Amino acid sequence: MKLTKKQKKYIIETLIALIILIPGIIAGTVKKEEIFSALGIQTKIKTSEKNTSAIDGEYEVISVTDGDTFEINYNGTKEKVRLIGVDTPESVHPNSKKNNEYGKQASNYTKNLLERKVVKLEFDVSPRDKYGRLLAYVYLENGEMLNKKLLKKGYAQVATYPPNVKYVEDFKTIQKEARENKVGFWAKDVFK
């Protein structure tokens, strides 16, 4: 693989920054934010400023909104997270006619897995949606991806919104198996 001038320059600058920071990292006197700053990586997420940057990492879940949306504590700020690539039935939609019992079941399932837990977030190409929510693949404490688990258990169906399509083929395969085996909501024809 041949690197461009820009890529080479970035690698050299990164290595220099790391070499300068290594003594402080070892001694524990350099904070994570200082490392990211030296490497030119933005670490703050402020919805009010419509900042779109996000950092993969572990975060405490504050509350679950519904089957595919929850809130985390990000550096002392409450942030909404929407699961990428999946959609569960509605339970808290402003139009109450769209809410149903299946949405409540999916929401309760997600609550049991997430509330008061620490999760790992992985971001894709576009870290936020038009509502300012973080878009993520979410990993449970045991390393299992929640997005895939919801599909596998039949609580969600695939919902793809490019450019965030990193796992779309895996998601489709998991959904096909759940649908064919009539798992979860597929047994009740909830999804069309």
CSV table of C-alpha atoms in Angstrom, one decimal:
chain,number,residue,atom,x,y,z
A,1,MET,CA,0.0,0.0,0.0
A,2,LYS,CA,1.4,3.3,-1.0
A,3,LEU,CA,0.9,6.3,1.3
A,4,THR,CA,0.1,9.8,0.2
A,5,LYS,CA,2.2,12.8,1.4
A,6,LYS,CA,-0.6,13.8,3.7
A,7,GLN,CA,-0.8,10.3,5.2
A,8,LYS,CA,3.0,10.2,5.7
A,9,LYS,CA,3.0,13.6,7.3
A,10,TYR,CA,0.2,12.6,9.7
A,11,ILE,CA,2.0,9.4,10.7
A,12,ILE,CA,5.2,11.3,11.4
A,13,GLU,CA,3.4,14.0,13.4
A,14,THR,CA,1.6,11.3,15.4
A,15,LEU,CA,4.8,9.5,16.2
A,16,ILE,CA,6.5,12.7,17.3
A,17,ALA,CA,3.6,13.6,19.5
A,18,LEU,CA,3.6,10.1,21.1
A,19,ILE,CA,7.4,10.2,21.6
A,20,ILE,CA,7.0,13.5,23.4
A,21,LEU,CA,4.1,12.2,25.5
A,22,ILE,CA,5.4,8.7,26.4
A,23,PRO,CA,7.2,9.8,29.6
A,24,GLY,CA,4.1,11.5,30.9
A,25,ILE,CA,1.9,8.6,29.8
A,26,ILE,CA,4.1,6.1,31.7
A,27,ALA,CA,4.2,8.4,34.8
A,28,GLY,CA,0.5,8.9,34.6
A,29,THR,CA,0.8,12.7,34.5
A,30,VAL,CA,-0.7,13.1,31.0
A,31,LYS,CA,-4.5,13.0,30.7
A,32,LYS,CA,-6.3,11.2,27.9
A,33,GLU,CA,-7.6,14.5,26.6
A,34,GLU,CA,-4.1,15.9,26.4
A,35,ILE,CA,-3.0,12.9,24.3
A,36,PHE,CA,-6.0,13.3,21.9
A,37,SER,CA,-5.3,17.0,21.7
A,38,ALA,CA,-1.7,16.5,20.8
A,39,LEU,CA,-2.7,14.1,18.1
A,40,GLY,CA,-5.3,16.5,16.7
A,41,ILE,CA,-8.3,14.4,17.8
A,42,GLN,CA,-11.3,16.3,19.2
A,43,THR,CA,-12.7,14.7,22.4
A,44,LYS,CA,-15.6,16.9,23.4
A,45,ILE,CA,-19.1,16.2,22.3
A,46,LYS,CA,-21.4,19.2,22.7
A,47,THR,CA,-24.9,18.8,21.2
A,48,SER,CA,-25.6,22.4,21.8
A,49,GLU,CA,-22.8,23.3,19.5
A,50,LYS,CA,-23.9,20.7,16.8
A,51,ASN,CA,-20.4,19.2,17.1
A,52,THR,CA,-20.3,16.0,15.1
A,53,SER,CA,-17.1,14.4,16.4
A,54,ALA,CA,-17.2,11.4,18.6
A,55,ILE,CA,-14.7,9.0,20.2
A,56,ASP,CA,-15.1,5.2,20.4
A,57,GLY,CA,-15.0,4.2,24.0
A,58,GLU,CA,-16.7,3.0,27.2
A,59,TYR,CA,-19.6,5.0,28.7
A,60,GLU,CA,-22.1,4.6,31.5
A,61,VAL,CA,-25.7,4.2,30.5
A,62,ILE,CA,-28.0,6.6,32.3
A,63,SER,CA,-31.4,5.5,31.0
A,64,VAL,CA,-33.1,3.7,28.2
A,65,THR,CA,-35.5,5.6,26.0
A,66,ASP,CA,-36.8,2.7,24.0
A,67,GLY,CA,-35.6,-0.5,22.3
A,68,ASP,CA,-33.0,1.3,20.0
A,69,THR,CA,-32.3,4.6,21.9
A,70,PHE,CA,-30.7,5.3,25.3
A,71,GLU,CA,-28.7,8.0,27.1
A,72,ILE,CA,-25.1,7.9,28.3
A,73,ASN,CA,-22.9,10.0,30.5
A,74,TYR,CA,-20.3,11.5,28.3
A,75,ASN,CA,-17.8,13.7,30.3
A,76,GLY,CA,-20.6,14.8,32.6
A,77,THR,CA,-23.0,15.5,29.7
A,78,LYS,CA,-26.1,13.5,29.0
A,79,GLU,CA,-26.0,12.3,25.3
A,80,LYS,CA,-28.7,10.3,23.4
A,81,VAL,CA,-27.4,7.3,21.5
A,82,ARG,CA,-29.3,5.7,18.6
A,83,LEU,CA,-28.3,2.1,17.5
A,84,ILE,CA,-27.0,2.0,14.0
A,85,GLY,CA,-28.7,-0.4,11.5
A,86,VAL,CA,-31.6,-1.6,13.5
A,87,ASP,CA,-35.1,-0.4,14.3
A,88,THR,CA,-37.4,-1.6,17.1
A,89,PRO,CA,-41.2,-1.0,17.3
A,90,GLU,CA,-42.2,2.3,18.9
A,91,SER,CA,-42.9,2.7,22.6
A,92,VAL,CA,-42.4,6.5,23.2
A,93,HIS,CA,-43.2,8.1,19.8
A,94,PRO,CA,-44.9,11.5,20.1
A,95,ASN,CA,-47.7,10.2,17.9
A,96,SER,CA,-49.2,7.7,20.5
A,97,LYS,CA,-50.9,5.7,17.7
A,98,LYS,CA,-47.5,4.5,16.6
A,99,ASN,CA,-46.7,3.1,20.0
A,100,ASN,CA,-47.5,-0.5,20.7
A,101,GLU,CA,-47.0,-3.5,23.1
A,102,TYR,CA,-44.1,-4.8,21.0
A,103,GLY,CA,-42.3,-1.5,21.4
A,104,LYS,CA,-42.7,-1.8,25.2
A,105,GLN,CA,-41.3,-5.4,25.1
A,106,ALA,CA,-38.3,-4.3,23.0
A,107,SER,CA,-37.7,-1.3,25.3
A,108,ASN,CA,-37.9,-3.6,28.4
A,109,TYR,CA,-35.5,-6.0,26.8
A,110,THR,CA,-33.0,-3.2,26.1
A,111,LYS,CA,-33.4,-1.8,29.6
A,112,ASN,CA,-32.6,-5.1,31.2
A,113,LEU,CA,-29.4,-5.3,29.2
A,114,LEU,CA,-28.2,-1.6,29.5
A,115,GLU,CA,-29.5,0.3,32.5
A,116,ARG,CA,-26.8,1.2,35.0
A,117,LYS,CA,-24.2,-0.7,32.9
A,118,VAL,CA,-21.1,0.4,31.0
A,119,VAL,CA,-21.1,-0.1,27.3
A,120,LYS,CA,-18.6,0.3,24.6
A,121,LEU,CA,-19.5,2.5,21.6
A,122,GLU,CA,-18.2,2.1,18.1
A,123,PHE,CA,-18.9,4.9,15.6
A,124,ASP,CA,-19.2,4.6,11.8
A,125,VAL,CA,-18.8,7.3,9.1
A,126,SER,CA,-21.4,9.7,10.3
A,127,PRO,CA,-21.4,9.9,14.2
A,128,ARG,CA,-24.7,11.8,14.5
A,129,ASP,CA,-28.2,11.8,13.0
A,130,LYS,CA,-30.3,14.9,12.0
A,131,TYR,CA,-31.7,15.0,15.6
A,132,GLY,CA,-28.2,15.3,17.1
A,133,ARG,CA,-28.2,11.8,18.6
A,134,LEU,CA,-24.9,9.8,18.5
A,135,LEU,CA,-25.1,6.9,16.1
A,136,ALA,CA,-23.3,3.8,17.3
A,137,TYR,CA,-22.7,0.1,17.4
A,138,VAL,CA,-23.0,-0.8,21.1
A,139,TYR,CA,-21.1,-3.6,22.8
A,140,LEU,CA,-22.3,-5.1,26.1
A,141,GLU,CA,-20.0,-5.8,29.0
A,142,ASN,CA,-19.6,-9.4,27.7
A,143,GLY,CA,-18.4,-8.1,24.3
A,144,GLU,CA,-21.6,-8.9,22.5
A,145,MET,CA,-22.9,-6.3,20.0
A,146,LEU,CA,-26.4,-5.1,21.1
A,147,ASN,CA,-27.4,-4.2,17.6
A,148,LYS,CA,-26.8,-7.9,16.5
A,149,LYS,CA,-28.4,-9.3,19.6
A,150,LEU,CA,-31.7,-7.4,19.1
A,151,LEU,CA,-31.8,-8.8,15.5
A,152,LYS,CA,-30.9,-12.3,16.6
A,153,LYS,CA,-33.7,-12.3,19.3
A,154,GLY,CA,-36.3,-10.9,16.9
A,155,TYR,CA,-36.8,-7.6,18.8
A,156,ALA,CA,-35.5,-5.4,15.8
A,157,GLN,CA,-35.4,-5.4,12.1
A,158,VAL,CA,-32.6,-4.0,9.8
A,159,ALA,CA,-32.8,-0.3,9.1
A,160,THR,CA,-30.0,1.0,7.0
A,161,TYR,CA,-29.1,4.6,6.5
A,162,PRO,CA,-25.9,5.2,4.5
A,163,PRO,CA,-23.1,6.0,5.0
A,164,ASN,CA,-23.3,4.0,8.2
A,165,VAL,CA,-23.3,0.5,6.7
A,166,LYS,CA,-20.2,-1.2,8.2
A,167,TYR,CA,-22.1,-4.3,9.4
A,168,VAL,CA,-25.1,-4.2,7.1
A,169,GLU,CA,-24.3,-7.6,5.5
A,170,ASP,CA,-24.0,-9.3,9.0
A,171,PHE,CA,-27.2,-7.6,10.1
A,172,LYS,CA,-29.1,-8.9,7.0
A,173,THR,CA,-27.8,-12.5,7.6
A,174,ILE,CA,-28.9,-12.4,11.3
A,175,GLN,CA,-32.3,-11.0,10.4
A,176,LYS,CA,-32.9,-13.6,7.7
A,177,GLU,CA,-32.1,-16.4,10.2
A,178,ALA,CA,-34.4,-14.9,12.8
A,179,ARG,CA,-37.2,-14.4,10.3
A,180,GLU,CA,-36.9,-17.9,8.9
A,181,ASN,CA,-36.9,-19.4,12.4
A,182,LYS,CA,-39.8,-17.1,13.5
A,183,VAL,CA,-37.8,-15.8,16.4
A,184,GLY,CA,-39.3,-13.0,18.6
A,185,PHE,CA,-41.5,-10.6,16.8
A,186,TRP,CA,-41.1,-12.5,13.5
A,187,ALA,CA,-43.4,-15.2,15.0
A,188,LYS,CA,-46.1,-12.6,15.4
A,189,ASP,CA,-45.7,-10.9,12.0
A,190,VAL,CA,-44.9,-7.6,13.7
A,191,PHE,CA,-42.4,-6.7,11.0
A,192,LYS,CA,-43.4,-6.6,7.3
